[in-house]
PDB file of C-alpha atoms in Angstrom:
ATOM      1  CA  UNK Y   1       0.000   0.000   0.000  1.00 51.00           C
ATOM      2  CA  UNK Y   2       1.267   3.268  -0.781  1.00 53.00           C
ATOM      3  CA  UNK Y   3       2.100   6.165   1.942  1.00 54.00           C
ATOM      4  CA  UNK Y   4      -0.701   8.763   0.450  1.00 69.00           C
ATOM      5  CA  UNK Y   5      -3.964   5.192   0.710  1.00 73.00           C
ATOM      6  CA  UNK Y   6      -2.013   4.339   4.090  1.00 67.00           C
ATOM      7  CA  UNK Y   7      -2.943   8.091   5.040  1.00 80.00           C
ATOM      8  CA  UNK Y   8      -6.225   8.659   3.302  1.00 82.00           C
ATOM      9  CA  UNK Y   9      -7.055   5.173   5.670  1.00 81.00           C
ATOM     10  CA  UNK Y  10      -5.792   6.637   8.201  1.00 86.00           C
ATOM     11  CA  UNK Y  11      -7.809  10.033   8.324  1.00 89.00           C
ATOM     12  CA  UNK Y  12     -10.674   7.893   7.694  1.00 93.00           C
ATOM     13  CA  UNK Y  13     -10.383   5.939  11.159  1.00 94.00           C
ATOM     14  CA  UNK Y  14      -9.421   9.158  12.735  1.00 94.00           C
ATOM     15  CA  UNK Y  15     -12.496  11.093  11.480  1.00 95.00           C
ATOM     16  CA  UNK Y  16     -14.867   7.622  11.910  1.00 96.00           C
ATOM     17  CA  UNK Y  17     -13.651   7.743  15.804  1.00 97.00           C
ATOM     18  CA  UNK Y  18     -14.424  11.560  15.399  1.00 96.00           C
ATOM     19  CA  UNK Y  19     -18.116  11.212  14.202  1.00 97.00           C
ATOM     20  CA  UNK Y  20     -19.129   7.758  16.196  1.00 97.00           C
ATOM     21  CA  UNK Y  21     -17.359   7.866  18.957  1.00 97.00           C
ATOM     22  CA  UNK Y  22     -16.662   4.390  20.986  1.00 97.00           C
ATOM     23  CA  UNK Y  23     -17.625   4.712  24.578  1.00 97.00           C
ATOM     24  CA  UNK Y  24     -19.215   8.119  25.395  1.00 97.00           C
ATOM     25  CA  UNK Y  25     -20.515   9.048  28.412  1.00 97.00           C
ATOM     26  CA  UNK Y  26     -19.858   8.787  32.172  1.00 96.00           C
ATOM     27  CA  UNK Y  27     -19.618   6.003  34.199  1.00 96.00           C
ATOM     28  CA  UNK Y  28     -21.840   6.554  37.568  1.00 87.00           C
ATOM     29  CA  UNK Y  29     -20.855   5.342  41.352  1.00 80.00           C
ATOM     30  CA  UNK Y  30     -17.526   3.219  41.901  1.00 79.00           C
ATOM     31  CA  UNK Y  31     -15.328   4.792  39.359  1.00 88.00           C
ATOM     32  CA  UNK Y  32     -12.850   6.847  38.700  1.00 94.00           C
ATOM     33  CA  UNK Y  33     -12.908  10.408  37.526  1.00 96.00           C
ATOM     34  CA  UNK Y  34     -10.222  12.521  36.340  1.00 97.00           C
ATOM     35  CA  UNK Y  35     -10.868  15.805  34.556  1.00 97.00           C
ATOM     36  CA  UNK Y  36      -8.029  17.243  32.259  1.00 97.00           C
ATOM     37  CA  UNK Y  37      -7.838  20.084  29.245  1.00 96.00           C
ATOM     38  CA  UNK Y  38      -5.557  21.763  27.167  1.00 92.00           C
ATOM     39  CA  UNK Y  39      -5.580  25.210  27.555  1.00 88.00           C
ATOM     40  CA  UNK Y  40      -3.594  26.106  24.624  1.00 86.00           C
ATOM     41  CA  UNK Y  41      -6.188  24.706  21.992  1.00 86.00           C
ATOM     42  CA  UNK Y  42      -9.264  24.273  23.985  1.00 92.00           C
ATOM     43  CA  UNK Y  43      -9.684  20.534  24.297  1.00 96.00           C
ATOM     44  CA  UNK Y  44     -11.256  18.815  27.479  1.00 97.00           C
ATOM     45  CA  UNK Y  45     -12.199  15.599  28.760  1.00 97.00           C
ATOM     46  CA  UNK Y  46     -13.949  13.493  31.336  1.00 97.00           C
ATOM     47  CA  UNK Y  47     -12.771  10.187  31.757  1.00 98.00           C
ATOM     48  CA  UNK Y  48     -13.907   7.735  33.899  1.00 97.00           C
ATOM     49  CA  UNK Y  49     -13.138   4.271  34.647  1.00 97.00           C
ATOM     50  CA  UNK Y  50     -13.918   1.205  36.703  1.00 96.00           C
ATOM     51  CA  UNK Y  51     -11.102  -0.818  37.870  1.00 96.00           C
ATOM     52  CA  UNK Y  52     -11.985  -4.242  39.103  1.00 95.00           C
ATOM     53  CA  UNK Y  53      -9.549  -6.465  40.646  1.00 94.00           C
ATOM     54  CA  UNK Y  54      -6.934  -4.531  39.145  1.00 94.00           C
ATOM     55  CA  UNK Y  55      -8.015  -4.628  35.548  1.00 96.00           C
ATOM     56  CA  UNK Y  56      -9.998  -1.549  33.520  1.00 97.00           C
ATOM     57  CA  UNK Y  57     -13.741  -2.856  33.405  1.00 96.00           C
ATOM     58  CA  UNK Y  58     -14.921   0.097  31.724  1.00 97.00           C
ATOM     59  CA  UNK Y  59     -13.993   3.256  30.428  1.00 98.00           C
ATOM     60  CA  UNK Y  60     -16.051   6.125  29.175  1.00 98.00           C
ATOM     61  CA  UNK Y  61     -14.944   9.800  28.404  1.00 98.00           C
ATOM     62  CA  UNK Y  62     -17.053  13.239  27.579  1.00 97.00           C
ATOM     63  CA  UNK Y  63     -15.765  16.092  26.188  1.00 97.00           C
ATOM     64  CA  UNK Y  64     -15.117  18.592  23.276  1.00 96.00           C
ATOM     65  CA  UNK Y  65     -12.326  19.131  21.092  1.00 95.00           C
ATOM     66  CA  UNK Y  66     -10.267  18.533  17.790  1.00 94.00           C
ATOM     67  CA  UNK Y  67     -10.708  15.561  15.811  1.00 95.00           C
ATOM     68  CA  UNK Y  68      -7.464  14.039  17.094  1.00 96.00           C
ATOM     69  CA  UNK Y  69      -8.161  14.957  20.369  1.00 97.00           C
ATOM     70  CA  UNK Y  70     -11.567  13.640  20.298  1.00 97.00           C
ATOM     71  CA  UNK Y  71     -10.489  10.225  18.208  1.00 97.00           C
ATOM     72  CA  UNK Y  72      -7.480   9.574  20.462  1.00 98.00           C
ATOM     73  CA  UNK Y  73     -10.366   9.066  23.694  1.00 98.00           C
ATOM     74  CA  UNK Y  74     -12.400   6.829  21.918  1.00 98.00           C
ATOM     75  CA  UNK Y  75      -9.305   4.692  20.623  1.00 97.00           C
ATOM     76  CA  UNK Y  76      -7.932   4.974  23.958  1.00 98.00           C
ATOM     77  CA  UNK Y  77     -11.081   3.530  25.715  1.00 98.00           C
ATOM     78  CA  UNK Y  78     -11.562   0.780  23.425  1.00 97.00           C
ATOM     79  CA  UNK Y  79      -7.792  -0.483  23.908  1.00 96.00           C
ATOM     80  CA  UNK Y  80      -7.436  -0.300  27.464  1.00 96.00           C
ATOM     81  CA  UNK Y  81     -11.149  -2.084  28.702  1.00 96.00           C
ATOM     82  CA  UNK Y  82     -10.351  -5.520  29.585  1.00 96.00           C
ATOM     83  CA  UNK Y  83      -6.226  -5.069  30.355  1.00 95.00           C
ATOM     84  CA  UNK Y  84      -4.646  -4.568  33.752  1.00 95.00           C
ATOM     85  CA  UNK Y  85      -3.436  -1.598  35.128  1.00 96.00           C
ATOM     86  CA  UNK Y  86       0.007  -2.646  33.893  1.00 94.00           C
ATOM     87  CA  UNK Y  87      -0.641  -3.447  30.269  1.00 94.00           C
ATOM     88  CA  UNK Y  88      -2.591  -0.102  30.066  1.00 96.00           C
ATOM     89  CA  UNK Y  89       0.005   2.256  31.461  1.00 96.00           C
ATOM     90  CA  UNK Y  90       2.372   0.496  29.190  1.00 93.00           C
ATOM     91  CA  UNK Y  91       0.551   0.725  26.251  1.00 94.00           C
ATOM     92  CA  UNK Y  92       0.025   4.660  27.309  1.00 95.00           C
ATOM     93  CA  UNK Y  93       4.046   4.682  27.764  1.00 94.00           C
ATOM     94  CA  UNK Y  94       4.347   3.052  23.667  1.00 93.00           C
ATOM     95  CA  UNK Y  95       2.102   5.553  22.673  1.00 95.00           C
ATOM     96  CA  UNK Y  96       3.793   8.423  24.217  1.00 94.00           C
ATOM     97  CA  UNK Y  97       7.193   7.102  22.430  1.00 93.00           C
ATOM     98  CA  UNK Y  98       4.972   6.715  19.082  1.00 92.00           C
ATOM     99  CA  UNK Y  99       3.901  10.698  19.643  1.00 94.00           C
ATOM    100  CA  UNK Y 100       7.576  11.685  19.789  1.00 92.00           C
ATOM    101  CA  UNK Y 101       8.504   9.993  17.154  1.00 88.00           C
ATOM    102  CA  UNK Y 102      10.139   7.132  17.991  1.00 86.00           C
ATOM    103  CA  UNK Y 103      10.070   3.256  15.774  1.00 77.00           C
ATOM    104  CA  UNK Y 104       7.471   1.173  17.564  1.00 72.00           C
ATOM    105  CA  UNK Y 105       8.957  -1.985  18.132  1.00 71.00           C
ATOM    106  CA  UNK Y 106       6.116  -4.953  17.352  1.00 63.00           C
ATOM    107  CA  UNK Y 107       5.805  -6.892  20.409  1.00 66.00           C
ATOM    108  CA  UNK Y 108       2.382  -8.787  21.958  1.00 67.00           C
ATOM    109  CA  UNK Y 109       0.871  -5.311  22.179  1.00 75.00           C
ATOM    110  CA  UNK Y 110      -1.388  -4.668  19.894  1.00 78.00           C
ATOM    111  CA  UNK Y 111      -1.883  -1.254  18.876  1.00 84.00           C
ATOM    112  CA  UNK Y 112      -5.416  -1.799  16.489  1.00 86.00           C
ATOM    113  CA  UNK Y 113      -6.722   2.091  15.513  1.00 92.00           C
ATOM    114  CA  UNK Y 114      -4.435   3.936  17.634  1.00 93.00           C
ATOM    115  CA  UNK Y 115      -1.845   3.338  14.577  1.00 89.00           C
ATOM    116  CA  UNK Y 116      -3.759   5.774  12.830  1.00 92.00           C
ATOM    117  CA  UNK Y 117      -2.305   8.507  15.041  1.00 94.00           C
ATOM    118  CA  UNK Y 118       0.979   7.934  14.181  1.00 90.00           C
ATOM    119  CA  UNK Y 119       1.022  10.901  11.587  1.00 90.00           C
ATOM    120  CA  UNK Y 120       0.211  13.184  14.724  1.00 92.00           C
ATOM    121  CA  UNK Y 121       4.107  12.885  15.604  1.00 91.00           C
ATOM    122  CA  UNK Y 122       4.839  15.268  12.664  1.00 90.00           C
ATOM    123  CA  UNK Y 123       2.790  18.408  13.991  1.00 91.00           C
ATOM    124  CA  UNK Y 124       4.061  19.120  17.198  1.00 92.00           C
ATOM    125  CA  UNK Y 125       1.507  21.735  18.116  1.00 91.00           C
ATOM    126  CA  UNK Y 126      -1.115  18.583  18.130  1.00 93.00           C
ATOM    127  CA  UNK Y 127       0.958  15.883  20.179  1.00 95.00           C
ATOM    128  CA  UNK Y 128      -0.819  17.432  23.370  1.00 95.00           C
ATOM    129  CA  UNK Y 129      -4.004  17.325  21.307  1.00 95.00           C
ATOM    130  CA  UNK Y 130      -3.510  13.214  20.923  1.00 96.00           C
ATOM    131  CA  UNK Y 131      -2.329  12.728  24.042  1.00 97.00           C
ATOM    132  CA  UNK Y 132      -4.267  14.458  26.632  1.00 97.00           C
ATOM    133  CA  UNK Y 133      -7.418  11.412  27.062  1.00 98.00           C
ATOM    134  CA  UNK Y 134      -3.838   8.552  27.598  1.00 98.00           C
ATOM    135  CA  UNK Y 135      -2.341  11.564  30.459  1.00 97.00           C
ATOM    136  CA  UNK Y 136      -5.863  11.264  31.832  1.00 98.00           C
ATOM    137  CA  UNK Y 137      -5.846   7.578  31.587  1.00 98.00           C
ATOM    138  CA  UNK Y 138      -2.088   7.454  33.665  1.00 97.00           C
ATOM    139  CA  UNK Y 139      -3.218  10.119  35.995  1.00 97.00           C
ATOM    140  CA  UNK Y 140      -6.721   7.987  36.863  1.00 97.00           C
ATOM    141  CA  UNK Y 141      -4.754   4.883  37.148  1.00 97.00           C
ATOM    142  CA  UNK Y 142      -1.744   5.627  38.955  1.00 94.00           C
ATOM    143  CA  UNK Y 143      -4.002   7.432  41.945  1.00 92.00           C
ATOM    144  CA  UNK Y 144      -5.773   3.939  41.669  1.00 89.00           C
ATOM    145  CA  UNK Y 145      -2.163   2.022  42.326  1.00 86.00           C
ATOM    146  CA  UNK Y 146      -1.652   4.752  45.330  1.00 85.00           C
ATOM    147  CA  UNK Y 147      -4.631   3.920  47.203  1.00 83.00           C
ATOM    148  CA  UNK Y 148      -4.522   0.262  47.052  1.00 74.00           C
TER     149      UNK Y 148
END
């Protein structure tokens, strides 16, 4: 496949996350909450989660923003419901690395549509954009490890 149809599929998941967005809404009593924005562009989120014998049950998000910003939650949901705390701050930490730039080295993680952010890494100005819902994600999760 050829770089320009590997991007044109690539906007396409990013826009189809944008306009039908996997897990929206809140999650009520038991879970986590962490509120986060980025004041330089305007994007916000809601995430919550429910963490169940040290796994991610569920994870839902609300919020307004860009496209990538947007995208990035629902992706983000969808890959970390059903892995344990572990697994999802280290697929957080590979996405991070993929943000700045950096060769993603194929292990057992699989990334499924978060690949399709991988073209973020050459704006700069929208790294925060894709990353704020996975800085969310750590914050929520870490504060989870903290009070066990």
């Amino acid at each position: 496949m050829s770089f320009n149809n590997l991007d044109n599929l690539y906007r396409q998941v990013i826009m189809d996350h944008y306009k039908n967005p996997r897990n929206k809404g809140v999650l009520e009593e038991g879970s986590l909450t962490v509120n986060m924005n980025n004041p330089t562009c305007g994007d916000r989120i809601q995430l919550t989660m429910k963490v169940e014998d040290g796994k991610v049950a569920d994870a839902k998000f609300e919020g307004e923003g860009c496209s990538i910003s947007m995208s990035s939650a629902s992706m983000m949901t969808q890959a970390v419901k059903g892995r344990n705390i572990e697994e999802a701050l280290k697929l957080s930490s590979v996405f991070s690395d993929i943000m700045l730039g950096k060769e993603y080295e194929e292990d057992d993680l699989d990334l499924g549509d978060i690949e399709a952010l991988q073209g973020v890494a050459k704006f700069p100005a929208r790294i925060k954009c894709a990353t704020l819902a996975w800085k969310a994600m750590e914050k929520g999760l870490k504060e989870e490890e903290d009070s066990q």
